[in-house]
């Protein structure tokens, strides 16, 4: 890669492929959608493209409000997240961090490999009706091809910045930019809260095509970001959260 100033930051700019939030069907280009607007906003996603119909017709859509839960002896989430290089993409809907294979977590007898993570502001999921400032969605896939998303809630904290997230928030790409930072190493394990207690429920992608059969695990304990880091993200995305969807009888399990 070319060495440009500052020397440790080689910015590789490219038009991002239409990666979308939480694993769009690879290579498939869909109609344009947005978080605002009478025409392209969330209430109309299903009208924009026939492949988006699940956004309206699905019975287990995400995000949801987490209010009434059933406390259960859920299997623990055992993360084996590595230090890794990554590329950071602004796909017009969010900032997404793509990571090479190798980081994973185990829950029960299932192993989920990390594909990418990305951010929403405010948090899409609410706890007792309340949003947090942001959420990170860590998108994984198991051997059977099922998606498992681990949500990390984020609140402004007392520290000026969260060092684990700084390599990303120091290099937020503009729309349709992809950035790789030479020598950047993300400590993925440090990006999670120490307490891995969680809520578990069935849901969907929170972006078109809103595909279902996604296993959601929302970590109960938020992490802290620097308020400047949250502001930096909000300069790019003022609001990129789908409203909460009906529970339709789904049970939300909560770890003890
Ligand atoms: Zn998401």
XYZ file of C-alpha atoms and ligand atoms in Angstrom:
257
model
C 0.000 0.000 0.000
C 1.068 3.570 -0.568
C 2.629 5.401 2.317
C 0.979 8.774 2.753
C 0.994 11.149 5.665
C 0.518 10.435 8.427
C 2.699 7.407 7.686
C 0.862 4.879 9.793
C -2.469 5.595 8.152
C -2.793 4.344 4.635
C -6.283 5.151 3.544
C -7.573 2.932 0.809
C -10.664 4.547 -0.611
C -13.015 2.520 -2.713
C -16.645 2.464 -3.574
C -18.116 0.049 -1.134
C -20.026 -2.855 -2.499
C -23.631 -2.787 -1.370
C -22.899 -4.626 1.828
C -25.785 -3.300 3.831
C -26.503 -3.858 7.463
C -26.429 -7.318 8.925
C -25.659 -9.368 5.863
C -27.643 -8.545 2.788
C -27.867 -11.337 0.285
C -24.413 -11.150 -1.219
C -24.116 -9.268 -4.442
C -27.824 -8.542 -4.725
C -28.685 -4.932 -5.388
C -32.019 -3.844 -3.965
C -34.031 -0.672 -4.101
C -32.777 2.291 -2.130
C -34.138 2.586 1.394
C -33.616 5.002 4.237
C -34.316 5.645 7.911
C -36.237 8.847 7.224
C -38.699 10.052 4.662
C -42.320 9.395 3.783
C -41.373 7.241 0.814
C -38.174 5.391 1.712
C -38.525 5.288 5.514
C -39.076 2.148 7.643
C -42.887 2.197 7.356
C -42.562 1.764 3.599
C -39.610 -0.569 3.234
C -41.838 -3.451 2.110
C -43.258 -1.317 -0.721
C -39.866 -0.451 -2.166
C -38.877 -3.876 -3.476
C -40.687 -7.238 -3.659
C -37.761 -8.850 -1.848
C -38.424 -6.553 1.133
C -41.925 -7.897 1.851
C -40.835 -9.640 5.067
C -40.293 -6.174 6.556
C -44.110 -5.869 6.673
C -45.299 -9.474 6.637
C -42.791 -11.058 9.003
C -43.988 -12.234 12.397
C -40.707 -12.034 14.301
C -39.141 -8.763 13.257
C -36.337 -6.860 14.932
C -35.627 -4.702 16.795
C -37.901 -5.157 19.814
C -38.469 -3.551 23.159
C -37.138 -5.718 25.982
C -39.489 -5.285 28.914
C -41.076 -8.522 30.003
C -38.547 -11.337 30.217
C -38.397 -14.915 31.465
C -35.323 -15.545 33.607
C -33.775 -18.818 32.543
C -30.556 -20.728 32.977
C -29.312 -19.777 29.505
C -26.020 -21.275 28.303
C -23.138 -18.842 28.716
C -21.673 -16.999 25.741
C -18.046 -18.039 25.409
C -16.198 -15.594 23.199
C -12.972 -16.414 21.432
C -12.381 -13.028 19.835
C -8.924 -12.350 18.413
C -6.771 -9.342 17.806
C -7.316 -8.679 14.145
C -6.920 -6.351 11.213
C -10.132 -4.997 9.688
C -11.568 -2.759 7.024
C -14.090 -0.035 7.799
C -16.886 0.669 5.338
C -19.513 3.393 5.237
C -22.275 1.798 3.154
C -24.631 4.759 3.427
C -26.689 3.098 6.171
C -24.056 2.536 8.824
C -20.349 2.165 9.470
C -19.483 -1.506 9.166
C -16.258 -3.177 10.236
C -15.406 -6.306 8.265
C -13.083 -8.766 9.935
C -11.253 -11.832 8.630
C -12.420 -15.259 9.798
C -11.077 -16.505 13.115
C -13.078 -14.790 15.851
C -16.051 -16.710 17.176
C -18.217 -17.505 20.148
C -19.816 -20.662 21.434
C -23.260 -20.920 22.980
C -24.478 -24.390 23.947
C -23.387 -26.710 21.144
C -23.337 -23.958 18.511
C -20.291 -22.064 17.247
C -20.797 -18.744 15.512
C -18.039 -17.091 13.477
C -17.842 -13.295 13.430
C -18.398 -11.737 9.995
C -18.729 -8.026 10.702
C -20.040 -5.509 13.163
C -21.714 -2.152 12.682
C -23.403 0.605 14.619
C -26.773 2.270 15.094
C -27.739 5.447 16.872
C -29.770 5.499 18.994
C -29.796 1.818 19.923
C -32.394 -0.058 17.903
C -33.437 -2.315 20.756
C -34.924 -0.630 23.804
C -34.820 -1.827 27.406
C -38.038 -0.990 29.208
C -38.827 1.464 26.418
C -35.495 3.289 26.691
C -32.840 3.580 23.993
C -29.148 3.734 24.733
C -27.022 6.241 22.802
C -25.733 3.634 20.370
C -25.531 -0.095 19.805
C -22.984 -2.295 18.094
C -24.348 -5.340 16.244
C -21.798 -8.134 15.982
C -23.030 -10.376 13.159
C -22.047 -14.054 13.182
C -22.905 -17.167 11.228
C -22.851 -20.802 12.335
C -22.004 -23.864 10.257
C -25.671 -24.294 9.308
C -25.713 -20.765 7.905
C -27.866 -19.319 10.684
C -27.113 -15.775 11.764
C -26.454 -14.926 15.395
C -26.239 -11.247 16.276
C -24.726 -10.102 19.561
C -25.843 -6.575 20.459
C -23.539 -4.409 22.581
C -25.391 -1.430 24.035
C -23.336 1.761 24.282
C -23.674 4.747 26.590
C -21.551 7.873 27.050
C -19.075 7.231 29.850
C -16.752 9.261 32.048
C -13.656 8.593 29.959
C -12.972 10.848 26.952
C -12.756 7.821 24.705
C -13.019 4.078 24.646
C -9.581 2.931 23.519
C -10.779 -0.415 22.133
C -13.102 1.411 19.738
C -10.729 4.321 19.024
C -9.123 2.760 15.906
C -12.597 2.756 14.348
C -13.957 6.060 15.634
C -10.702 7.812 14.696
C -11.189 6.656 11.097
C -14.886 6.861 10.367
C -15.318 6.699 6.588
C -17.549 9.043 4.640
C -20.421 7.595 2.574
C -19.230 4.944 0.121
C -15.711 5.065 1.485
C -13.806 2.017 2.601
C -10.820 2.523 4.852
C -8.091 0.151 5.804
C -5.592 1.518 8.272
C -2.134 0.058 7.873
C -1.011 -1.551 11.087
C -4.390 -1.177 12.757
C -5.129 -4.009 15.132
C -8.504 -4.308 16.770
C -8.706 -6.012 20.136
C -12.153 -7.478 19.584
C -12.415 -9.052 23.033
C -11.875 -5.628 24.624
C -14.902 -4.300 22.750
C -17.312 -6.411 24.794
C -18.501 -5.797 28.357
C -16.895 -8.001 31.012
C -20.314 -9.245 32.118
C -21.748 -11.387 29.327
C -25.266 -11.774 30.774
C -27.783 -11.491 27.957
C -31.308 -11.506 26.609
C -32.132 -14.092 23.945
C -34.931 -14.110 21.390
C -35.786 -14.853 17.758
C -35.731 -11.969 15.352
C -34.694 -10.668 11.982
C -32.266 -8.429 10.193
C -33.192 -4.863 11.131
C -32.594 -3.642 7.580
C -34.176 -4.712 4.301
C -34.766 -7.469 3.351
C -35.610 -8.004 7.078
C -34.944 -11.768 6.778
C -36.012 -13.794 9.811
C -34.551 -16.749 11.734
C -31.840 -14.578 13.254
C -30.760 -15.531 16.788
C -30.480 -12.361 18.842
C -28.385 -12.071 21.969
C -28.469 -8.616 23.551
C -25.832 -8.181 26.240
C -27.455 -6.693 29.336
C -24.490 -4.595 30.426
C -23.753 -1.537 28.238
C -20.225 -0.455 27.494
C -19.038 3.158 27.709
C -17.931 5.210 24.725
C -16.463 8.698 24.871
C -19.087 11.346 24.183
C -16.808 12.660 21.414
C -16.853 9.241 19.786
C -20.654 9.195 19.808
C -20.706 12.719 18.376
C -18.309 11.693 15.605
C -20.635 8.878 14.573
C -23.694 11.140 14.746
C -22.029 13.613 12.415
C -22.265 10.825 9.817
C -25.558 9.276 10.892
C -27.954 11.467 12.801
C -30.322 8.525 13.338
C -30.064 5.064 11.777
C -32.339 2.910 13.904
C -35.408 1.003 12.793
C -38.347 1.505 15.200
C -39.187 -1.388 17.531
C -41.434 -4.074 16.078
C -44.345 -6.070 17.573
C -43.361 -8.992 19.782
C -46.197 -11.179 18.431
C -46.020 -13.565 21.367
C -42.280 -14.105 21.299
C -40.677 -14.935 24.635
C -37.574 -12.978 25.653
C -35.289 -15.157 27.743
C -32.960 -13.484 30.214
C -29.869 -15.125 31.675
C -29.701 -15.449 35.459
Zn -27.677 -3.668 12.936
